[in-house]
Tab-separated table of N, CA and C in Angstrom:
chain	number	residue	atom	x	y	z
A	241	MET	N	195.465	217.277	-88.738
A	241	MET	CA	195.458	215.962	-88.134
A	241	MET	C	194.769	216.004	-86.773
A	242	SER	N	195.085	217.012	-85.953
A	242	SER	CA	194.489	217.068	-84.624
A	242	SER	C	192.987	217.351	-84.688
A	243	LYS	N	192.537	218.057	-85.716
A	243	LYS	CA	191.099	218.295	-85.864
A	243	LYS	C	190.362	216.994	-86.161
A	244	ILE	N	190.994	216.137	-86.935
A	244	ILE	CA	190.386	214.836	-87.249
A	244	ILE	C	190.281	213.998	-85.975
A	245	ILE	N	191.356	213.953	-85.211
A	245	ILE	CA	191.358	213.180	-83.962
A	245	ILE	C	190.364	213.766	-82.975
A	246	LYS	N	190.291	215.084	-82.907
A	246	LYS	CA	189.335	215.734	-82.006
A	246	LYS	C	187.905	215.352	-82.375
A	247	ASN	N	187.596	215.345	-83.650
A	247	ASN	CA	186.252	214.974	-84.087
A	247	ASN	C	185.948	213.508	-83.781
A	248	ILE	N	186.940	212.657	-83.918
A	248	ILE	CA	186.724	211.236	-83.625
A	248	ILE	C	186.492	211.038	-82.134
A	249	LEU	N	187.268	211.712	-81.307
A	249	LEU	CA	187.208	211.496	-79.864
A	249	LEU	C	186.092	212.273	-79.169
A	250	GLU	N	185.405	213.157	-79.879
A	250	GLU	CA	184.287	213.883	-79.270
A	250	GLU	C	183.154	212.940	-78.877
A	251	ASP	N	182.979	211.875	-79.615
A	251	ASP	CA	181.869	210.955	-79.383
A	251	ASP	C	182.196	209.849	-78.379
A	252	VAL	N	183.408	209.828	-77.856
A	252	VAL	CA	183.804	208.787	-76.904
A	252	VAL	C	183.435	209.261	-75.505
A	253	SER	N	182.357	208.685	-74.970
A	253	SER	CA	181.848	209.160	-73.686
A	253	SER	C	182.682	208.667	-72.513
A	254	TRP	N	183.331	207.530	-72.643
A	254	TRP	CA	184.082	206.961	-71.532
A	254	TRP	C	185.488	207.537	-71.407
A	255	LEU	N	185.915	208.361	-72.368
A	255	LEU	CA	187.267	208.898	-72.350
A	255	LEU	C	187.475	209.845	-71.166
A	256	HIS	N	186.464	210.620	-70.827
A	256	HIS	CA	186.560	211.530	-69.680
A	256	HIS	C	186.694	210.729	-68.389
A	257	ASP	N	185.923	209.653	-68.264
A	257	ASP	CA	186.014	208.805	-67.078
A	257	ASP	C	187.377	208.134	-66.981
A	258	LEU	N	187.899	207.678	-68.105
A	258	LEU	CA	189.202	207.025	-68.117
A	258	LEU	C	190.299	207.983	-67.665
A	259	SER	N	190.255	209.210	-68.131
A	259	SER	CA	191.281	210.175	-67.737
A	259	SER	C	191.196	210.477	-66.245
A	260	ALA	N	190.010	210.519	-65.694
A	260	ALA	CA	189.858	210.745	-64.256
A	260	ALA	C	190.403	209.561	-63.464
A	261	ILE	N	190.113	208.349	-63.912
A	261	ILE	CA	190.607	207.154	-63.228
A	261	ILE	C	192.126	207.087	-63.298
A	262	LEU	N	192.704	207.383	-64.445
A	262	LEU	CA	194.159	207.348	-64.580
A	262	LEU	C	194.831	208.421	-63.732
A	263	THR	N	194.206	209.575	-63.610
A	263	THR	CA	194.758	210.629	-62.756
A	263	THR	C	194.750	210.205	-61.296
A	264	VAL	N	193.667	209.602	-60.851
A	264	VAL	CA	193.589	209.117	-59.472
A	264	VAL	C	194.608	207.999	-59.253
A	265	PHE	N	194.736	207.094	-60.205
A	265	PHE	CA	195.697	205.997	-60.105
A	265	PHE	C	197.124	206.528	-60.008
A	266	PHE	N	197.484	207.488	-60.853
A	266	PHE	CA	198.815	208.083	-60.816
A	266	PHE	C	199.061	208.769	-59.483
A	267	SER	N	198.092	209.522	-59.002
A	267	SER	CA	198.254	210.226	-57.725
A	267	SER	C	198.441	209.241	-56.579
A	268	LEU	N	197.694	208.155	-56.592
A	268	LEU	CA	197.807	207.147	-55.548
A	268	LEU	C	199.189	206.492	-55.561
A	269	ILE	N	199.662	206.112	-56.730
A	269	ILE	CA	200.983	205.501	-56.850
A	269	ILE	C	202.063	206.491	-56.405
A	270	PHE	N	201.936	207.743	-56.788
A	270	PHE	CA	202.920	208.759	-56.418
A	270	PHE	C	202.962	208.943	-54.910
A	271	VAL	N	201.819	209.035	-54.274
A	271	VAL	CA	201.769	209.201	-52.821
A	271	VAL	C	202.359	207.976	-52.124
A	272	LEU	N	202.057	206.782	-52.606
A	272	LEU	CA	202.617	205.572	-52.015
A	272	LEU	C	204.136	205.533	-52.131
A	273	LEU	N	204.663	205.952	-53.265
A	273	LEU	CA	206.114	205.994	-53.431
A	273	LEU	C	206.763	207.011	-52.498
A	274	VAL	N	206.161	208.165	-52.359
A	274	VAL	CA	206.704	209.187	-51.461
A	274	VAL	C	206.689	208.685	-50.029
A	275	VAL	N	205.607	208.057	-49.602
A	275	VAL	CA	205.530	207.529	-48.243
A	275	VAL	C	206.575	206.443	-48.041
A	276	GLN	N	206.745	205.577	-49.033
A	276	GLN	CA	207.733	204.506	-48.922
A	276	GLN	C	209.143	205.069	-48.789
A	277	VAL	N	209.466	206.090	-49.545
A	277	VAL	CA	210.792	206.699	-49.473
A	277	VAL	C	210.988	207.388	-48.128
A	278	LEU	N	209.970	208.042	-47.621
A	278	LEU	CA	210.090	208.717	-46.333
A	278	LEU	C	210.256	207.736	-45.177
A	279	LYS	N	209.836	206.498	-45.360
A	279	LYS	CA	209.955	205.484	-44.319
A	279	LYS	C	211.334	204.811	-44.299
A	280	TRP	N	212.179	205.101	-45.320
A	280	TRP	CA	213.500	204.498	-45.357
A	280	TRP	C	214.288	204.896	-44.117
A	281	LYS	N	215.076	203.984	-43.620
A	281	LYS	CA	215.944	204.284	-42.493
A	281	LYS	C	217.168	205.039	-42.996
A	282	LYS	N	217.762	205.816	-42.101
A	282	LYS	CA	218.899	206.650	-42.471
A	282	LYS	C	220.070	205.801	-42.974
A	283	GLU	N	220.277	204.633	-42.391
A	283	GLU	CA	221.377	203.765	-42.810
A	283	GLU	C	221.208	203.326	-44.265
A	284	LYS	N	219.985	203.039	-44.642
A	284	LYS	CA	219.716	202.611	-46.016
A	284	LYS	C	219.967	203.764	-46.991
A	285	VAL	N	219.587	204.956	-46.608
A	285	VAL	CA	219.811	206.127	-47.466
A	285	VAL	C	221.302	206.375	-47.621
A	286	GLU	N	222.052	206.262	-46.523
A	286	GLU	CA	223.502	206.444	-46.589
A	286	GLU	C	224.147	205.384	-47.475
A	287	GLU	N	223.652	204.159	-47.400
A	287	GLU	CA	224.177	203.083	-48.241
A	287	GLU	C	223.949	203.391	-49.715
A	288	TYR	N	222.742	203.831	-50.052
A	288	TYR	CA	222.444	204.180	-51.448
A	288	TYR	C	223.246	205.402	-51.894
A	289	LYS	N	223.443	206.335	-50.990
A	289	LYS	CA	224.166	207.555	-51.330
A	289	LYS	C	225.625	207.262	-51.658
A	290	ASN	N	226.198	206.280	-51.011
A	290	ASN	CA	227.613	205.975	-51.180
A	290	ASN	C	227.894	204.921	-52.246
A	291	LEU	N	226.882	204.478	-52.953
A	291	LEU	CA	227.102	203.510	-54.025
A	291	LEU	C	227.909	204.149	-55.157
A	292	PRO	N	228.822	203.392	-55.740
A	292	PRO	CA	229.576	203.948	-56.870
A	292	PRO	C	228.689	204.055	-58.110
A	293	LEU	N	228.977	205.030	-58.899
A	293	LEU	CA	228.185	205.263	-60.103
A	293	LEU	C	228.924	204.798	-61.357
A	294	THR	N	229.532	203.633	-61.265
A	294	THR	CA	230.238	203.084	-62.420
A	294	THR	C	229.599	201.761	-62.818
A	295	ASP	N	229.877	201.341	-64.033
A	295	ASP	CA	229.368	200.076	-64.533
A	295	ASP	C	230.354	198.930	-64.327
A	296	ASP	N	231.517	199.228	-63.772
A	296	ASP	CA	232.526	198.184	-63.555
A	296	ASP	C	232.102	197.292	-62.415
A	297	ASN	N	231.916	196.022	-62.684
A	297	ASN	CA	231.547	195.070	-61.646
A	297	ASN	C	232.764	194.574	-60.877
A	298	ASP	N	233.975	194.875	-61.350
A	298	ASP	CA	235.183	194.425	-60.677
A	298	ASP	C	235.419	195.165	-59.363
A	299	ASP	N	234.935	196.373	-59.262
A	299	ASP	CA	235.169	197.182	-58.068
A	299	ASP	C	234.232	196.823	-56.917
A	300	ILE	N	233.158	196.122	-57.210
A	300	ILE	CA	232.184	195.796	-56.176
A	300	ILE	C	232.691	194.601	-55.389
A	301	LEU	N	232.689	194.733	-54.079
A	301	LEU	CA	233.167	193.639	-53.224
A	301	LEU	C	232.041	192.764	-52.774
């Protein structure tokens, strides 16, 4: 099966360009997320850290 797909995709010239664009896009999104998380204030991190990990909505005030 993979040999058939390999033969079909050998003739697709734009596939290499697409993979490069998607890699750059993923890297950009990842870096933006890391920067956004690093910019969080300590109070916000403490608030998220202390959130309960239950699905009960009755306990939330």
